[in-house]
Coordinates of C-alpha atoms in Angstrom, one line a residue:
X25 CA 0.0 0.0 0.0
X26 CA 2.8 2.3 0.9
X27 CA 4.6 1.5 -2.3
X28 CA 1.5 2.3 -4.4
X29 CA 1.0 5.6 -2.7
X30 CA 4.7 6.5 -3.2
X31 CA 4.5 5.6 -6.9
X32 CA 1.4 7.8 -7.5
X33 CA 3.1 10.8 -5.8
X34 CA 6.2 10.4 -7.9
X35 CA 4.2 10.1 -11.1
X36 CA 2.2 13.3 -10.2
X37 CA 5.4 15.2 -9.6
X38 CA 6.8 14.1 -13.0
X39 CA 3.7 15.2 -14.8
X40 CA 3.7 18.6 -13.0
X41 CA 7.4 19.1 -14.0
X42 CA 6.7 18.3 -17.6
X43 CA 3.7 20.7 -17.7
X44 CA 5.8 23.5 -16.1
X45 CA 8.5 23.0 -18.6
X46 CA 6.1 23.2 -21.5
X47 CA 4.6 26.4 -20.1
X48 CA 8.0 27.9 -19.7
X49 CA 9.0 27.1 -23.3
X50 CA 5.7 28.6 -24.6
X51 CA 6.2 31.8 -22.6
X52 CA 9.8 32.1 -23.9
X53 CA 8.9 31.8 -27.5
X54 CA 6.0 34.1 -27.1
X55 CA 8.2 36.9 -25.6
X56 CA 10.8 36.4 -28.3
X57 CA 8.2 36.7 -31.1
X58 CA 6.5 39.7 -29.6
X59 CA 9.9 41.5 -29.0
X60 CA 11.0 41.1 -32.7
X61 CA 7.9 42.6 -34.3
X62 CA 7.0 46.3 -34.4
X63 CA 3.4 47.2 -34.2
X64 CA 1.9 47.9 -37.6
X65 CA 0.8 51.5 -38.3
X66 CA -1.6 52.6 -41.0
X67 CA 0.2 53.9 -44.2
X68 CA -0.2 57.8 -44.7
X69 CA 0.2 59.2 -48.3
X70 CA 3.1 61.7 -48.8
X71 CA 1.8 65.2 -49.5
X72 CA 4.2 67.9 -50.9
X73 CA 3.7 71.6 -50.5
X74 CA 3.7 73.4 -53.9
X75 CA 3.1 76.8 -55.4
X76 CA 1.2 77.0 -58.6
X77 CA 0.8 79.6 -61.5
X78 CA -2.2 79.6 -63.8
X79 CA -1.2 79.5 -67.5
X80 CA -2.5 82.5 -69.4
X81 CA -1.5 83.7 -72.9
X82 CA 1.1 86.5 -72.7
X83 CA 3.4 88.4 -75.0
X84 CA 6.9 87.1 -75.3
X85 CA 9.8 88.5 -77.4
X86 CA 12.0 86.4 -79.6
X87 CA 15.4 88.0 -78.9
X88 CA 19.1 87.1 -79.5
X89 CA 22.0 88.4 -77.4
X90 CA 25.2 88.9 -79.4
X91 CA 28.7 90.1 -78.3
X92 CA 30.3 93.2 -79.7
X93 CA 33.0 95.8 -79.1
X94 CA 32.6 99.5 -78.3
X95 CA 34.3 101.9 -80.7
X96 CA 34.5 105.8 -80.6
X97 CA 32.0 107.7 -82.8
X98 CA 35.0 109.3 -84.4
X99 CA 38.7 108.5 -84.3
X100 CA 41.1 110.7 -86.2
X101 CA 44.9 110.5 -86.5
X102 CA 46.0 114.1 -86.9
X103 CA 49.1 114.2 -89.1
X104 CA 51.6 117.0 -89.9
X105 CA 50.8 118.6 -93.2
X106 CA 54.3 120.1 -93.4
X107 CA 57.7 118.9 -92.3
X108 CA 59.4 120.9 -89.6
X109 CA 60.0 121.4 -85.9
X110 CA 57.2 121.1 -83.4
X111 CA 57.1 124.6 -81.9
X112 CA 54.1 124.3 -79.7
X113 CA 51.6 121.8 -78.4
X114 CA 48.4 123.4 -77.0
X115 CA 46.8 120.3 -75.5
X116 CA 47.4 117.5 -73.1
X117 CA 46.1 113.9 -73.2
X118 CA 42.5 113.9 -72.1
X119 CA 41.8 117.5 -73.0
X120 CA 38.5 118.4 -74.7
X121 CA 39.0 120.2 -78.0
X122 CA 36.5 122.1 -80.2
X123 CA 36.2 122.3 -84.0
X124 CA 39.0 124.4 -85.5
X125 CA 41.0 124.7 -82.3
X126 CA 44.8 124.9 -83.0
X127 CA 46.4 122.0 -81.1
X128 CA 49.9 122.1 -82.5
X129 CA 52.2 124.5 -84.4
X130 CA 54.9 123.1 -86.7
X131 CA 57.6 125.3 -88.1
X132 CA 55.3 128.3 -88.1
X133 CA 58.1 130.8 -87.4
X134 CA 59.8 130.1 -90.8
X135 CA 56.4 129.8 -92.5
X136 CA 55.3 133.0 -91.0
X137 CA 58.4 134.8 -92.2
X138 CA 57.8 133.5 -95.8
X139 CA 54.2 134.6 -95.7
X140 CA 55.3 138.1 -94.5
X141 CA 57.7 138.4 -97.4
X142 CA 55.1 137.3 -99.9
X143 CA 52.6 139.8 -98.5
X144 CA 55.2 142.6 -98.7
X145 CA 55.9 141.7 -102.3
X146 CA 52.2 141.7 -103.2
X147 CA 51.7 145.1 -101.5
X148 CA 54.7 146.5 -103.5
X149 CA 53.2 145.4 -106.8
X150 CA 49.9 146.8 -105.8
X151 CA 51.5 150.2 -105.2
X152 CA 53.5 150.0 -108.4
X153 CA 50.3 149.2 -110.3
X154 CA 48.5 152.2 -109.0
X155 CA 51.4 154.5 -110.0
X156 CA 51.7 152.9 -113.5
X157 CA 48.0 153.3 -114.0
X158 CA 48.3 157.1 -113.3
X159 CA 51.3 157.3 -115.7
X160 CA 49.3 155.4 -118.3
X161 CA 46.4 157.9 -118.0
X162 CA 48.9 160.7 -118.4
X163 CA 50.2 158.9 -121.5
X164 CA 53.7 158.8 -120.0
X165 CA 54.0 155.0 -120.4
X166 CA 52.8 152.5 -122.9
X167 CA 50.1 149.9 -122.3
X168 CA 52.6 147.1 -122.5
X169 CA 54.3 148.4 -119.3
X170 CA 50.9 148.5 -117.6
X171 CA 50.1 144.9 -118.6
X172 CA 53.5 143.7 -117.4
X173 CA 53.0 145.2 -113.9
X174 CA 49.5 143.7 -113.8
X175 CA 50.9 140.3 -114.6
X176 CA 53.5 140.6 -111.9
X177 CA 50.8 141.6 -109.4
X178 CA 48.8 138.4 -110.2
X179 CA 51.9 136.3 -109.7
X180 CA 52.6 138.0 -106.3
X181 CA 49.0 137.4 -105.3
X182 CA 49.4 133.7 -106.1
X183 CA 52.6 133.6 -104.2
X184 CA 51.0 135.1 -101.2
X185 CA 48.1 132.7 -101.4
X186 CA 50.5 129.7 -101.4
X187 CA 52.5 131.2 -98.5
X188 CA 49.2 131.5 -96.5
X189 CA 48.4 127.9 -97.3
X190 CA 51.8 126.7 -96.2
X191 CA 51.5 128.7 -92.9
X192 CA 48.1 127.3 -92.3
X193 CA 49.4 123.8 -92.8
X194 CA 51.8 124.5 -89.9
X195 CA 48.8 125.1 -87.6
X196 CA 47.3 121.6 -86.8
X197 CA 43.6 122.1 -86.1
X198 CA 40.9 119.8 -84.7
X199 CA 38.5 118.8 -87.5
X200 CA 35.8 117.9 -85.0
X201 CA 35.1 118.1 -81.2
X202 CA 36.5 115.4 -79.1
X203 CA 39.2 114.4 -76.7
X204 CA 42.9 114.0 -77.1
X205 CA 43.5 110.3 -76.6
X206 CA 47.2 110.1 -77.5
X207 CA 50.0 112.6 -77.9
X208 CA 52.7 111.1 -80.1
X209 CA 55.3 113.9 -80.3
X210 CA 56.8 116.5 -78.0
X211 CA 57.8 120.1 -78.5
X212 CA 61.1 120.4 -80.2
X213 CA 60.9 117.2 -82.2
X214 CA 61.2 117.3 -86.0
X215 CA 58.3 115.7 -87.8
X216 CA 57.9 114.7 -91.4
X217 CA 54.9 115.5 -93.5
X218 CA 52.3 112.9 -92.9
X219 CA 53.6 111.8 -89.5
X220 CA 50.8 111.4 -86.9
X221 CA 51.1 113.9 -84.1
X222 CA 47.8 113.6 -82.1
X223 CA 45.1 110.9 -81.9
X224 CA 41.7 112.5 -81.4
X225 CA 38.5 110.6 -80.4
X226 CA 34.9 111.6 -80.1
X227 CA 33.0 109.5 -77.6
X228 CA 29.8 111.6 -77.3
X229 CA 28.4 108.7 -79.1
X230 CA 29.6 105.1 -79.2
X231 CA 29.5 102.6 -82.0
X232 CA 29.2 98.9 -81.2
X233 CA 30.2 96.5 -84.0
X234 CA 28.4 93.1 -83.9
X235 CA 28.7 90.1 -86.2
X236 CA 25.1 88.9 -86.7
X237 CA 24.5 85.3 -88.0
X238 CA 22.7 85.0 -91.3
X239 CA 19.7 83.3 -89.7
X240 CA 19.2 86.4 -87.5
X241 CA 20.1 89.3 -89.8
X242 CA 16.8 88.8 -91.8
X243 CA 14.9 90.0 -88.7
X244 CA 16.9 93.3 -88.4
X245 CA 16.5 96.7 -90.1
X246 CA 18.3 100.1 -89.9
X247 CA 16.6 102.3 -87.3
X248 CA 15.5 99.4 -85.1
X249 CA 16.0 100.1 -81.4
X250 CA 18.1 97.7 -79.4
X251 CA 19.3 97.2 -75.8
X252 CA 23.0 97.3 -75.0
X253 CA 24.7 95.8 -72.0
X254 CA 28.3 96.7 -71.1
X255 CA 30.2 94.2 -69.0
X256 CA 31.9 97.0 -67.1
X257 CA 28.5 98.2 -65.9
X258 CA 26.7 95.2 -64.6
X259 CA 22.9 95.5 -64.3
X260 CA 22.7 98.6 -66.5
X261 CA 21.0 98.7 -69.9
X262 CA 21.6 101.4 -72.5
X263 CA 19.4 102.3 -75.4
X264 CA 20.8 102.0 -78.9
X265 CA 19.7 101.9 -82.5
X266 CA 20.9 99.9 -85.6
X267 CA 22.8 102.4 -87.8
X268 CA 24.1 100.0 -90.5
X269 CA 23.8 96.4 -91.7
X270 CA 26.4 95.1 -94.1
X271 CA 25.0 94.2 -97.5
X272 CA 27.6 91.5 -97.9
X273 CA 28.4 88.8 -95.3
X274 CA 31.7 87.4 -94.2
X275 CA 32.1 84.2 -96.3
X276 CA 34.1 82.5 -93.6
X277 CA 31.8 83.1 -90.7
X278 CA 28.5 83.6 -92.5
X279 CA 27.9 86.7 -90.4
X280 CA 27.0 90.3 -91.3
X281 CA 28.6 93.3 -89.7
X282 CA 26.0 95.3 -87.9
X283 CA 26.7 98.7 -86.4
X284 CA 24.7 100.0 -83.4
X285 CA 24.9 103.6 -82.2
X286 CA 24.2 104.8 -78.7
X287 CA 24.5 108.1 -76.9
X288 CA 27.3 108.5 -74.4
X289 CA 26.9 112.0 -73.0
X290 CA 28.7 111.3 -69.7
X291 CA 31.6 109.6 -71.6
X292 CA 31.6 106.6 -69.2
X293 CA 31.5 104.0 -71.9
X294 CA 35.0 103.8 -73.4
X295 CA 36.2 102.4 -76.7
X296 CA 37.4 98.8 -76.3
X297 CA 34.9 97.8 -73.7
X298 CA 33.0 94.5 -74.3
X299 CA 29.3 95.0 -75.0
X300 CA 26.4 92.7 -75.6
X301 CA 23.5 93.7 -77.8
X302 CA 20.0 92.4 -77.4
X303 CA 18.3 92.3 -80.8
X304 CA 14.5 91.8 -81.2
X305 CA 13.7 89.3 -83.9
X306 CA 10.0 89.2 -83.5
X307 CA 7.1 89.5 -80.9
X308 CA 4.7 86.6 -80.2
X309 CA 1.6 88.3 -78.7
X310 CA -0.4 85.2 -77.3
X311 CA 2.3 82.8 -76.3
X312 CA 2.1 80.3 -73.4
X313 CA 5.2 81.2 -71.5
X314 CA 6.4 79.7 -68.2
X315 CA 9.2 80.5 -65.8
X316 CA 12.4 78.8 -67.1
X317 CA 13.2 77.1 -63.7
X318 CA 9.9 75.3 -63.8
X319 CA 11.0 73.2 -66.8
X320 CA 12.6 69.9 -66.0
X321 CA 15.0 68.0 -68.3
X322 CA 15.0 64.2 -67.7
X323 CA 17.0 62.2 -70.1
X324 CA 16.3 64.5 -73.0
X325 CA 12.6 64.7 -72.2
X326 CA 11.3 68.2 -71.2
X327 CA 8.7 68.0 -68.5
X328 CA 6.6 70.2 -66.3
X329 CA 4.2 69.3 -63.5
X330 CA 0.6 70.6 -63.2
X331 CA -1.8 70.3 -60.3
X332 CA -5.0 68.4 -61.0
X333 CA -7.5 67.5 -58.2
X334 CA -4.7 67.7 -55.5
X335 CA -2.3 65.5 -57.5
X336 CA 0.8 66.3 -59.5
X337 CA 0.6 65.4 -63.2
X338 CA 3.6 65.3 -65.5
X339 CA 3.3 66.9 -68.9
X340 CA 5.8 66.4 -71.7
X341 CA 6.2 69.7 -73.5
X342 CA 7.8 71.2 -76.6
X343 CA 9.6 74.5 -76.1
X344 CA 10.0 77.6 -78.3
X345 CA 11.8 80.9 -77.8
X346 CA 13.5 82.0 -74.6
X347 CA 13.3 85.5 -73.2
X348 CA 15.5 85.9 -70.2
X349 CA 13.8 83.9 -67.4
X350 CA 10.8 82.9 -69.5
X351 CA 10.4 80.2 -72.1
X352 CA 7.6 79.6 -74.6
X353 CA 5.7 76.3 -74.6
X354 CA 4.5 75.3 -78.0
X355 CA 2.8 72.0 -77.1
X356 CA 1.9 70.2 -73.9
X357 CA 0.1 73.0 -71.9
X358 CA -3.2 74.8 -72.3
X359 CA -4.6 78.1 -71.0
X360 CA -5.9 77.6 -67.5
X361 CA -3.5 74.8 -66.5
X362 CA -2.2 75.1 -63.0
X363 CA 1.5 74.9 -63.4
X364 CA 3.6 73.9 -60.3
X365 CA 6.4 76.5 -60.1
X366 CA 7.7 75.6 -56.6
X367 CA 8.1 72.1 -55.2
X368 CA 8.0 70.6 -58.7
X369 CA 11.3 68.9 -58.2
X370 CA 10.0 67.0 -55.2
X371 CA 7.0 65.4 -56.9
X372 CA 6.4 62.5 -59.3
X373 CA 3.4 61.5 -61.3
X374 CA 0.5 61.2 -59.0
X375 CA 2.1 62.7 -55.9
X376 CA -0.4 64.3 -53.6
X377 CA 0.2 68.0 -53.3
X378 CA -1.0 70.9 -51.1
X379 CA -1.2 74.2 -52.8
X380 CA 0.2 77.0 -50.8

């Protein structure tokens, strides 16, 4: 009896131990499973803040910007008209001069002496002619003697005229108003006839020479206004006008020399400065134009995004002319479309958007 009771107690203990072991294993695996898994949350669609601009027809200008070089309105190399010593220079570099102003004297002392001798000789023949005419009237001399003195007076007058011309050639005068850009000789130097003494420039107006491609020159005409930008004056625009278009193009470059003239009353634009000229080829009155930064280039495809019912929609577009920060859209957009102009690089087709 005691053995049976002992056996039952041992069996119950064994069963209890097995049950406890199984419960422990179950609890262990349950905790491991729950600790390795995060709680699932509901998926929330991504929404991007955007700014839109409604597409409306507007005017856009088809323009071309071409480089050029500024030149003086007038540039004159004043050369000596007679050989001799430079006796006087009346100007310095940078001086303003007026038309007809004497700026240099060359050998005028000797030329002046020659002119004085010629004038004295002419006056002598004038006096002799008057006396001979009285003698002829009194029939004291023959007509042949009177004719001879008349001929000598004519020769003296011509000699005086030549002497005055030579003297005037020694006075170097400004042919136009302007500034002395370069002085090439000094007082006391001997110069030959034809030697350049002074370089004179007029910059009250400036010429800009531009080489215009043959595909663009057909849009231009003399008298057409243009805008000129000078690299030395960033952010400033100057008004100009087309003054000349070459009738014959450069066979090597297929360009046509086009001259633009602009006022320069303050003289701040100087010859040699780099300029850029904005030529108007044509005006498109009802173009669909968008901000240039809103255009996206992906692998050669040009895309924009529009907002439709709270979603971003991609549109493939065909572009036209560019005017500064605007670009014409030929195909792909329509009036009234809501173009995404900010946030467009953060969206894809179908992205939910919030219009700000």
